[in-house]
XYZ file of C-alpha atoms in Angstrom:
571
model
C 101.397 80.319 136.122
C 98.452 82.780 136.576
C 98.978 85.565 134.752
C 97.375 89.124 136.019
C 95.836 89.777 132.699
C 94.976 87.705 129.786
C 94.356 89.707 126.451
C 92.042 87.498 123.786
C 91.778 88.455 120.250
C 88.615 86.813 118.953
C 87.771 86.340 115.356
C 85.540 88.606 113.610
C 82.208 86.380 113.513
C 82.071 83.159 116.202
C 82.301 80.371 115.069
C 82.986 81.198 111.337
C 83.618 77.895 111.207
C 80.095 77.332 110.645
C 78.442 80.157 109.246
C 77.789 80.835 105.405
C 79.635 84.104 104.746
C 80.836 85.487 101.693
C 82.833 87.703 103.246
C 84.466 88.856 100.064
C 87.037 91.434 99.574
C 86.839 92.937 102.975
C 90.355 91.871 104.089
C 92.098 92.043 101.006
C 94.433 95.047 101.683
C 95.168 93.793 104.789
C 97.732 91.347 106.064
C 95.169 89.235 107.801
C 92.327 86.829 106.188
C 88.220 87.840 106.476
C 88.260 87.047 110.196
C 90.685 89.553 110.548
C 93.061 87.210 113.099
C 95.732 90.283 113.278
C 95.308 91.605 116.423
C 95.761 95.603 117.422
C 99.425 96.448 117.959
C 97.998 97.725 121.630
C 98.603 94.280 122.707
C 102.297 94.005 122.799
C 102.471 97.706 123.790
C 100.019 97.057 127.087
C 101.387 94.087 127.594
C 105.165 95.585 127.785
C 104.071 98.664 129.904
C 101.946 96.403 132.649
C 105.366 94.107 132.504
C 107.519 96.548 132.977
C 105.273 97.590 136.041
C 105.924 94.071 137.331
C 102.446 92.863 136.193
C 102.396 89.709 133.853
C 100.283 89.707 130.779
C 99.929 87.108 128.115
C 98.146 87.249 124.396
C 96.211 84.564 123.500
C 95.271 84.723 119.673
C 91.826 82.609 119.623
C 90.660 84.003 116.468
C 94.329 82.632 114.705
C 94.363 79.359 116.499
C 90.748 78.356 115.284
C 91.519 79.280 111.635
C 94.985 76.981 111.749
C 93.026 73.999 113.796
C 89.445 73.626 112.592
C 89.534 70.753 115.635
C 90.766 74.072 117.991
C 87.921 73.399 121.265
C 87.434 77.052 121.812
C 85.818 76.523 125.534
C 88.471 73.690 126.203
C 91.090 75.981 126.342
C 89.453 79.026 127.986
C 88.308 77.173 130.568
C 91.990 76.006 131.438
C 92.791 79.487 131.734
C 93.338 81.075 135.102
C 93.593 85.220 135.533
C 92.970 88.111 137.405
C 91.450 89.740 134.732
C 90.116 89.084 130.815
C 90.696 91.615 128.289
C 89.100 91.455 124.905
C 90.242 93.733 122.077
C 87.384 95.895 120.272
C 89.507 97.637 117.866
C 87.764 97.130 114.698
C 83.599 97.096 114.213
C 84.284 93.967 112.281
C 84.753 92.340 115.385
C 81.316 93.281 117.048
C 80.000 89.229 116.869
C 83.662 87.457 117.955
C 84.361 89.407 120.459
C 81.405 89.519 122.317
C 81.080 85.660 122.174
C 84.249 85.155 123.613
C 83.451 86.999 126.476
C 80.262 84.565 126.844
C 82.342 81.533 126.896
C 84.464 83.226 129.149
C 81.822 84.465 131.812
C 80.346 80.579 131.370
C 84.273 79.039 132.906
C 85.230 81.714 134.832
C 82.117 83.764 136.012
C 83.499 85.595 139.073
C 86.601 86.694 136.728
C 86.069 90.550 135.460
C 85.888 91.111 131.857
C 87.435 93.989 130.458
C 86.881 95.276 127.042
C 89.214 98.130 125.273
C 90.146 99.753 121.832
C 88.165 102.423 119.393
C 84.922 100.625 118.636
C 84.893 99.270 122.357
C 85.586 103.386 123.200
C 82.703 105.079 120.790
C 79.862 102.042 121.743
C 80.975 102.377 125.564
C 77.260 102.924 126.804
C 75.512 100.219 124.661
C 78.932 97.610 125.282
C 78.688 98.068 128.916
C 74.971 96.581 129.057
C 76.035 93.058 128.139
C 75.829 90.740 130.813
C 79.520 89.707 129.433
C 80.911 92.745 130.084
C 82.125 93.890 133.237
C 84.358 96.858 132.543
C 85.582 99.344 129.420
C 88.622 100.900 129.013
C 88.317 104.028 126.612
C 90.589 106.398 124.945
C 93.563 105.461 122.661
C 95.987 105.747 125.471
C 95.112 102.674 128.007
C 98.748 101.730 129.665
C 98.748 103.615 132.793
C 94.736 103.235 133.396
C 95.142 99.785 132.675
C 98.067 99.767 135.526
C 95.967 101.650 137.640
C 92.961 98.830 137.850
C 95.088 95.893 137.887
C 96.745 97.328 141.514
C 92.867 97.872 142.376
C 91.606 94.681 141.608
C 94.661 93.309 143.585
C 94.457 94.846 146.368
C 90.527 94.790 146.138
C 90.488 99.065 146.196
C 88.076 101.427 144.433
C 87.528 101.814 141.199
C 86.220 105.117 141.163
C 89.521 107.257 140.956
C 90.681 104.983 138.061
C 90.627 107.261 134.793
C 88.876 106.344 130.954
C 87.056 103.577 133.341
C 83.712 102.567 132.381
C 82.524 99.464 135.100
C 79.654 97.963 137.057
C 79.490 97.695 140.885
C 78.676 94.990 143.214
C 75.335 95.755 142.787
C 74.990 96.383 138.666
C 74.911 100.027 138.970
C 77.163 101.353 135.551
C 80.135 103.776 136.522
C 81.481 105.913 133.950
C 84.999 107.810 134.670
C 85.947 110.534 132.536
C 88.700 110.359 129.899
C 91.293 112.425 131.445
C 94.424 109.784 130.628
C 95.387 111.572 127.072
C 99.107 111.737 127.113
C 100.891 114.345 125.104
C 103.369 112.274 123.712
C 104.804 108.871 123.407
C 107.809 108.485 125.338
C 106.037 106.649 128.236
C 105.719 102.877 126.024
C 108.274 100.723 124.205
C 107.293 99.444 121.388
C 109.413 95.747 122.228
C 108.888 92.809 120.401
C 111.199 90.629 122.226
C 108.229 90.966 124.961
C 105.923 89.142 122.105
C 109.120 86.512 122.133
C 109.415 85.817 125.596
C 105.616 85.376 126.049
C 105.997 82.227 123.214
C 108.634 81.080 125.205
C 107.702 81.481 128.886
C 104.140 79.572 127.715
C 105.631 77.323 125.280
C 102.948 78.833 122.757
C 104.443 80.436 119.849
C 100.899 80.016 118.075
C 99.052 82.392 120.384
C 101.112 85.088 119.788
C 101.583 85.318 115.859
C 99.802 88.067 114.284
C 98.371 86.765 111.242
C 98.258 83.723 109.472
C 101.186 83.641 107.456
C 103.470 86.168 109.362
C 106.227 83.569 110.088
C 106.758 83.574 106.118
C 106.409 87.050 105.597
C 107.258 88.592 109.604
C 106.065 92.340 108.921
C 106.189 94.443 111.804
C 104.976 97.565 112.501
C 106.747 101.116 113.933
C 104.175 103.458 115.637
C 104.798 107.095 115.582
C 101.986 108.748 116.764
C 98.225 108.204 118.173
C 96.247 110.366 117.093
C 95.957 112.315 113.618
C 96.093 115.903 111.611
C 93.291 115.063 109.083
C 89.559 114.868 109.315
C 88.959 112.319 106.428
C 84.887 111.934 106.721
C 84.530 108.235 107.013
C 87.522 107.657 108.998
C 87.270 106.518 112.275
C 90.910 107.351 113.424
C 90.424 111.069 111.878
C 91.428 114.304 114.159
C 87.775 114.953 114.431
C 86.861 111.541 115.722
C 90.167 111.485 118.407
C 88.640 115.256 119.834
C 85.101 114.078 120.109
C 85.288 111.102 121.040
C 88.448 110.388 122.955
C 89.400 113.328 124.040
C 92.524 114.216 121.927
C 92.868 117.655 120.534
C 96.293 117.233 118.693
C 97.920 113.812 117.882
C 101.164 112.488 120.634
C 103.742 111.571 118.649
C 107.038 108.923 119.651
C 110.148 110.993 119.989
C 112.010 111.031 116.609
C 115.170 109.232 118.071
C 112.992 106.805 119.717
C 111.254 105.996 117.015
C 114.371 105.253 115.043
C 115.603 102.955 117.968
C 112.641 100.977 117.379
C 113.188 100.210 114.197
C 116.966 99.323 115.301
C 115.605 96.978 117.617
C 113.268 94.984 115.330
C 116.298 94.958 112.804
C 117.882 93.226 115.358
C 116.129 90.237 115.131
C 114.149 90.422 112.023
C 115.179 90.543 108.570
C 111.640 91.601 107.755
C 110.165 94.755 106.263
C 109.183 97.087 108.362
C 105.946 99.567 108.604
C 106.132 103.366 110.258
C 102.913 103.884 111.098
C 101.551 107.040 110.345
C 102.102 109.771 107.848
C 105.878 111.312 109.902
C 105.415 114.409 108.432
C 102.395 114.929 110.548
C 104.935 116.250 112.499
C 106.718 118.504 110.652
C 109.952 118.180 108.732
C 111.866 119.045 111.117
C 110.931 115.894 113.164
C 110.881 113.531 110.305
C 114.697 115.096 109.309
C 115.915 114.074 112.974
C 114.091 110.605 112.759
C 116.483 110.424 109.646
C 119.376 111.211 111.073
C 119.187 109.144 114.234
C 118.175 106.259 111.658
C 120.842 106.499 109.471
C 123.668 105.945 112.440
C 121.399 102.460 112.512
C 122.465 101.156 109.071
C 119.075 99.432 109.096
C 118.891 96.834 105.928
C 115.376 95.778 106.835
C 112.942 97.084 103.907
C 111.542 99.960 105.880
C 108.182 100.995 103.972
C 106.661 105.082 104.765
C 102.842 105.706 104.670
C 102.253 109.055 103.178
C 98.345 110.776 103.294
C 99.589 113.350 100.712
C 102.764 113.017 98.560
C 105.886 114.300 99.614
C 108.100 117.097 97.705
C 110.260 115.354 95.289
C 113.414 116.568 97.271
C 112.038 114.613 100.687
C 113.397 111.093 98.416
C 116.970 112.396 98.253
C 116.794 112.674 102.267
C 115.499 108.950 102.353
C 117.671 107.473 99.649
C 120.936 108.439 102.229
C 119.720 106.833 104.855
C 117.997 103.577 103.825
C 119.390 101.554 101.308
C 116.013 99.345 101.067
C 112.491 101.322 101.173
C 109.069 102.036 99.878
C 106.183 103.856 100.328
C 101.905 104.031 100.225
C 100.015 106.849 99.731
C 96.395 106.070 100.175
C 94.792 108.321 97.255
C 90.859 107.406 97.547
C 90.335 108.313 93.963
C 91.790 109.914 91.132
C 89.732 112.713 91.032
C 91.013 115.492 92.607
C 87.305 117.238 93.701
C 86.656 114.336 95.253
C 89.739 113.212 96.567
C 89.668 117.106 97.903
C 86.129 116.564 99.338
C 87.316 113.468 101.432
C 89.967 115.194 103.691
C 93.051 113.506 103.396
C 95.155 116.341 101.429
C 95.100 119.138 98.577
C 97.196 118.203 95.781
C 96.741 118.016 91.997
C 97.780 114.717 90.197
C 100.430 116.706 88.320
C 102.138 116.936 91.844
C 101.298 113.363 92.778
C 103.066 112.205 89.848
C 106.213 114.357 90.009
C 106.565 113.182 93.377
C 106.632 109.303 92.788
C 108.634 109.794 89.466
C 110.996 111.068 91.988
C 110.688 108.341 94.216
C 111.326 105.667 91.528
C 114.206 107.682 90.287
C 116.183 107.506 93.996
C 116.064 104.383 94.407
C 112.361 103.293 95.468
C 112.006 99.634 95.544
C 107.847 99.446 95.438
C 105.681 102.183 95.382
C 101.747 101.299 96.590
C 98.891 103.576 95.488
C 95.705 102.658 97.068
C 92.497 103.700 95.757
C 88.699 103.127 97.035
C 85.256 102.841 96.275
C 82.224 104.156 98.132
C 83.481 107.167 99.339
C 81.516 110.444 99.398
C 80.548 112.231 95.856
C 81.926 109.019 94.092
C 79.591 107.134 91.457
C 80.039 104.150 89.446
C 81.356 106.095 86.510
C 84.173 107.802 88.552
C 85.452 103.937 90.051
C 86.055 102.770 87.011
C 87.637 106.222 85.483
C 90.120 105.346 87.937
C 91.018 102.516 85.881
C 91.970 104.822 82.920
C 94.115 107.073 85.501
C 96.264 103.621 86.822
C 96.478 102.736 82.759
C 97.775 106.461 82.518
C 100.178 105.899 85.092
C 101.285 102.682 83.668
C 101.678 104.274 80.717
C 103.634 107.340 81.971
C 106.615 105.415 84.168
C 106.547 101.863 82.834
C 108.077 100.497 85.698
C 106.959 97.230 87.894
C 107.891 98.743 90.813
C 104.323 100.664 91.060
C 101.497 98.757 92.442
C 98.029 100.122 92.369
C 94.880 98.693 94.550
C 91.001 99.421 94.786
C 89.763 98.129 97.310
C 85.759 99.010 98.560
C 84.730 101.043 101.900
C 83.682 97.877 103.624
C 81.590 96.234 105.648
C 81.334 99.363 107.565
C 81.588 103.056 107.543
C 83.612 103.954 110.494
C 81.678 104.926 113.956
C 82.608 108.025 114.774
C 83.936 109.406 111.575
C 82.078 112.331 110.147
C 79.867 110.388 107.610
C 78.816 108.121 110.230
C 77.782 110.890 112.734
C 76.100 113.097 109.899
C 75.304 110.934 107.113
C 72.863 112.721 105.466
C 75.302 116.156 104.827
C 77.548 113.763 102.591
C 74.776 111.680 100.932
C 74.277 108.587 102.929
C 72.090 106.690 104.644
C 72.870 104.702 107.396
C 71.750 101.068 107.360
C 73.211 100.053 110.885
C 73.847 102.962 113.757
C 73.837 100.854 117.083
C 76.193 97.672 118.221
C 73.354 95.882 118.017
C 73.117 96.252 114.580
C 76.328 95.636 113.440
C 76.475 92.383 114.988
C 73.883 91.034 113.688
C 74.541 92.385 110.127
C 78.074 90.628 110.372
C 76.039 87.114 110.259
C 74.525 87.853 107.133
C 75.288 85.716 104.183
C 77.314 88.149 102.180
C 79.832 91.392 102.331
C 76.651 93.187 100.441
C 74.011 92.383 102.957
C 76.671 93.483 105.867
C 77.280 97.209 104.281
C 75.774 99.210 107.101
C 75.651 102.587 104.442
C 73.892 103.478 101.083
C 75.095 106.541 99.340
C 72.665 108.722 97.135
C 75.435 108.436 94.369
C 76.011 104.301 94.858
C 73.946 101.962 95.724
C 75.079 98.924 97.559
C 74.351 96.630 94.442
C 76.260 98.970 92.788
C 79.149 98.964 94.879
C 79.397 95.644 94.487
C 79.204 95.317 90.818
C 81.653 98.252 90.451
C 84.008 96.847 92.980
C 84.323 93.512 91.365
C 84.293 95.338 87.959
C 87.530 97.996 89.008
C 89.350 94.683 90.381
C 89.172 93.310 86.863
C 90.140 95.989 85.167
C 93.376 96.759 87.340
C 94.628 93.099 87.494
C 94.387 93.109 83.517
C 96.397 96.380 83.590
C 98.966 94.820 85.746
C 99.114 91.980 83.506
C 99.165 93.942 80.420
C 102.413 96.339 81.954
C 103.916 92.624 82.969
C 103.639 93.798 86.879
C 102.456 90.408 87.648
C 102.595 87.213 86.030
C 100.306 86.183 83.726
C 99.334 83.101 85.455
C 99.080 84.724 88.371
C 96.167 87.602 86.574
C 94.502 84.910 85.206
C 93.987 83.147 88.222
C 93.319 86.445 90.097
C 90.407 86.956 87.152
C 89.072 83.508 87.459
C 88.748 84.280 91.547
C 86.972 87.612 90.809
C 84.252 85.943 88.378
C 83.839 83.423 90.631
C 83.333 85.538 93.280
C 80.894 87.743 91.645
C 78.937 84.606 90.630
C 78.552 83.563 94.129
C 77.404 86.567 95.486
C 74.705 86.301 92.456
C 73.573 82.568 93.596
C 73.192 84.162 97.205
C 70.924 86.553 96.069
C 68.964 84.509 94.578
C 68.404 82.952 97.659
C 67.799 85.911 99.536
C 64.639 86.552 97.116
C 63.625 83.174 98.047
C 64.364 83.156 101.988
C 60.882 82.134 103.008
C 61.432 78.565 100.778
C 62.120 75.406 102.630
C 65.542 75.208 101.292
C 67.663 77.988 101.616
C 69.824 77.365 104.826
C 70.709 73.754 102.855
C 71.907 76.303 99.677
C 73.854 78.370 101.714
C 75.527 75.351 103.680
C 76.290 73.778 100.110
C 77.663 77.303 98.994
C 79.315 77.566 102.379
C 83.000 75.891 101.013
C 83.478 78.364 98.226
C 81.791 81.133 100.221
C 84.705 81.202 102.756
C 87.241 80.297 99.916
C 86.339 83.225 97.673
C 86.438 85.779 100.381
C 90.479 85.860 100.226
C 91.970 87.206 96.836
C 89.144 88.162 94.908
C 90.294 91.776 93.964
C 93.892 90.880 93.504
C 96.403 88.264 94.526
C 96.971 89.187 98.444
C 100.984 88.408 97.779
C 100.618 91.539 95.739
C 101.165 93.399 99.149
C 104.263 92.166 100.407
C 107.135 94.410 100.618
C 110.299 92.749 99.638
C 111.636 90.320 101.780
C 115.145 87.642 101.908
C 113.316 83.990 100.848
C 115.604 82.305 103.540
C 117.298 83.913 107.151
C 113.854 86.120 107.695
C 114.818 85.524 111.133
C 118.030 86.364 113.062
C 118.377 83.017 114.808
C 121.768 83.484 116.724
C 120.248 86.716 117.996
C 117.196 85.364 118.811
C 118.069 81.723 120.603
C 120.246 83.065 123.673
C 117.482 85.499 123.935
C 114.945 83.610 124.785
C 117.628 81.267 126.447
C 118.268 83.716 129.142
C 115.775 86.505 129.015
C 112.294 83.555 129.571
């Protein structure tokens, strides 16, 4: 079977398998290791839309089958692959060195096959991308379904390219083409977010590996509900922030899923998931009265599924009666940045005093919340040393104040990179930093280098990247001992957690050293002797990464009977 479009999601650095990284706590708030094998949830949405077009797609996760199979031949299997057209996600600037080897290997087996590359770094770095020999075409914007319909009929039928909209692509003779960005639909009624497409694809290829998200989804199967593209805040180093979707990609306001659509989505995955379940995106972006009839149509879904909210500011205390009569199982994250309220205020995200932050979860936790996740960074604008660790006094103070388990706090640093496209990056010096990488170029290269410190492509005049470090690993100690000391993790599971983030902070001493000594004879030998623990103490090292899992049924995650016939008759 030759499918019309293959979409590969690379790892982050090629072949990691054999550098020296210390990748470090990069990936620690995230479901997916330091590779960052979780591919962008615009696969199984492009893939449904070009099927439902009569186009067939499949999703080939490289980056998650060389991390299972350290035997995995890379060029092997690409060059038993047959298409009409490569696409290659670049979502995340993480993924600046993976993704453009993959398309290498792929020119190398299948050189008169176009490659097409897509997603929000792919979008900003458009004119630099576009110049590797690698890289035939770009699709930009956040909205790619249609366009992407639009040049698979062209390629087809062998037609012109130049009508095709958000195209960026090279002639027959090498001359670069860029179309303008006028796809930017208004809303998101035109896509279905399906994951029994993601089923059938395992099925119809026999190939269930290819299309898991990350490594250990099959024992914890979180899935995601989208609810808008686009976004209402201009956090500065945010590189999905309102001011990066206008310049950038052309959105002025954010498209949001209709509200009863939205809630059939999440009836669907509760279909055949037992799962928690992620809305994506703050819903009262929209208003209340949109997140009121999201509800509503919910609630006629008796949904069972732990269904977690992501809130950027917190919510009026009333909002949790609303929730508690719909959903019997739920939680919620608020991503706070810091404690302090100036800078918290100076960042973007929302205008609201601790007092009202902690009225609002008290709230929460008093209807019925089952976990409640604050998240908290370092490196962001006005924030020094001295204010990261404050932040452990505020989480002891919140401790304190509720003494209930069901509150989980995280730090986690601004890392490797400061968004392209977000404020900070574009003016660096009108929030006190100073850029270390700007081009693609750059960033590529800095993602070889032996550790998380030498890939940071910012300084700030208030923290230095030695100091972001040091303070990182320091805040991660202090939080895992205050969620040993309030018992809201086991003790054998903080003192393993604080063995992890010593060792951790030891290695990234030894490398160093090294650096100080990279003209010596020796070095690459230290750093392949280090390389073991390197890659082993870059998961976990600012808390246990279980820490982040919503609650979930131990057995029956999956609804088999639902499931089996499904793929039975639906291939």
């Amino acid at each position: 079977m030759k499918p019309d479009l293959i979409l590969l999601h690379a790892p982050s650095v090629y072949d990691f398998r054999k550098h020296s990284i210390m990748f470090g706590p990069v990936s620690d708030l995230v479901p997916s290791s330091s590779i960052f094998e979780m591919y962008p949830l615009g696969f199984p949405i492009l893939g449904e839309y070009l099927s439902r077009q009569g186009f067939s797609v499949r999703i080939v996760n490289l980056a998650l089958r060389m991390l299972k199979n350290p035997r995995f031949d890379v060029e092997k299997f690409i060059a038993s692959l047959k298409a009409y057209l490569f696409g290659i996600d670049f979502h995340w600037l993480p993924h600046a060195h993976g993704s453009l080897e993959v398309a290498k290997i792929v020119r190398k087996y299948h050189p008169q096959t176009p490659i097409i590359f897509g997603g929000f770094s792919a979008s900003y770095y458009y004119k630099e991308l576009i110049n590797y020999p690698q890289v035939d075409m770009i699709m930009r914007g956040d909205s790619t379904e249609e366009p992407m319909r639009l040049l698979l009929e062209a390629l087809k039928k062998k037609g012109s390219l130049n009508s095709i909209p958000n195209l960026s692509w090279k002639d027959g003779e090498g001359s670069i083409h860029h179309n303008p960005i006028e796809y930017v639909p208004q809303n998101l009624s035109h896509i279905n977010l399906d994951y029994t497409f993601v089923m059938r694809l395992a099925a119809r290829y026999k190939d269930l590996i290819s299309t898991v998200p990350f490594i250990n989804w099959l024992e914890y199967p979180i899935v995601a509900a989208l609810s808008c593209r686009g976004c209402t805040r201009s956090c500065v180093t945010c590189g999905g922030s309102k001011y990066t979707f206008r310049e950038f990609f052309n959105r002025e306001k954010p498209a949001f899923r209709d509200p009863e659509l939205l809630a059939n989505d999440v009836g669907e995955i509760s279909k055949y998931s037992r799962g928690p379940i992620f809305l994506l995106g703050d819903l009262l972006q929209a208003g209340e009265d949109y997140t009121q009839t999201f509800l509503m149509a919910l609630k006629k879904k008796k949904i069972k599924n732990q269904v977690a909210f992501e809130f950027f500011t917190p919510p009026s205390p009333g909002f949790w009666s609303m929730v508690r009569e719909v959903l019997p199982h739920w939680s919620i994250e608020i991503s706070l940045e810091s404690h302090d309220e100036e800078v918290r205020k100076f960042f973007g995200k929302g205008i609201y005093t601790n007092e009202e932050l902690e009225e609002s979860l008290g709230e929460a936790l008093r209807k019925g919340c089952e976990r409640v996740d604050l998240y908290f960074m370092s490196g962001i604008p006005k924030q020094t040393k001295k204010s990261i660790l404050e932040t452990i006094g505020y989480c002891d103070h919140l401790y304190h104040k509720f003494q209930d388990r069901r509150l989980l706090v995280f730090i986690s640093p601004m890392a490797p990179f400061l968004d392209p496209g977000s404020l900070v990056f574009e003016k660096p010096s009108l929030f006190g930093y100073h850029l270390l990488s700007k081009s693609l170029e750059d960033h590529r290269q800095a993602l070889l280098q032996p550790s998380w410190k030498y890939m940071l492509n910012y300084e700030s005049s208030c923290l230095s990247r030695d100091e972001l470090v040091e303070s990182t690993y320091e805040a991660a100690l202090g939080l895992n001992r205050l969620k040993a000391k309030y018992r809201v993790i086991k003790e054998k599971a903080a003192r393993d957690v604080e063995r992890r983030i010593l060792k951790a902070r030891e290695i990234v001493k030894q490398i160093d050293e090294v650096m100080e000594k990279i003209s010596s004879s020796g070095e690459k030998n230290v750093f392949k002797n280090l390389q073991e623990e390197m890659l082993e103490y870059s998961t976990s090292t600012i808390c246990e990464k279980r820490e982040l899992e919503w609650p979930i049924p131990v057995f029956r995650k999956f609804k088999m009977a639902k499931i089996i016939p499904f793929l039975l008759f639906k291939r």
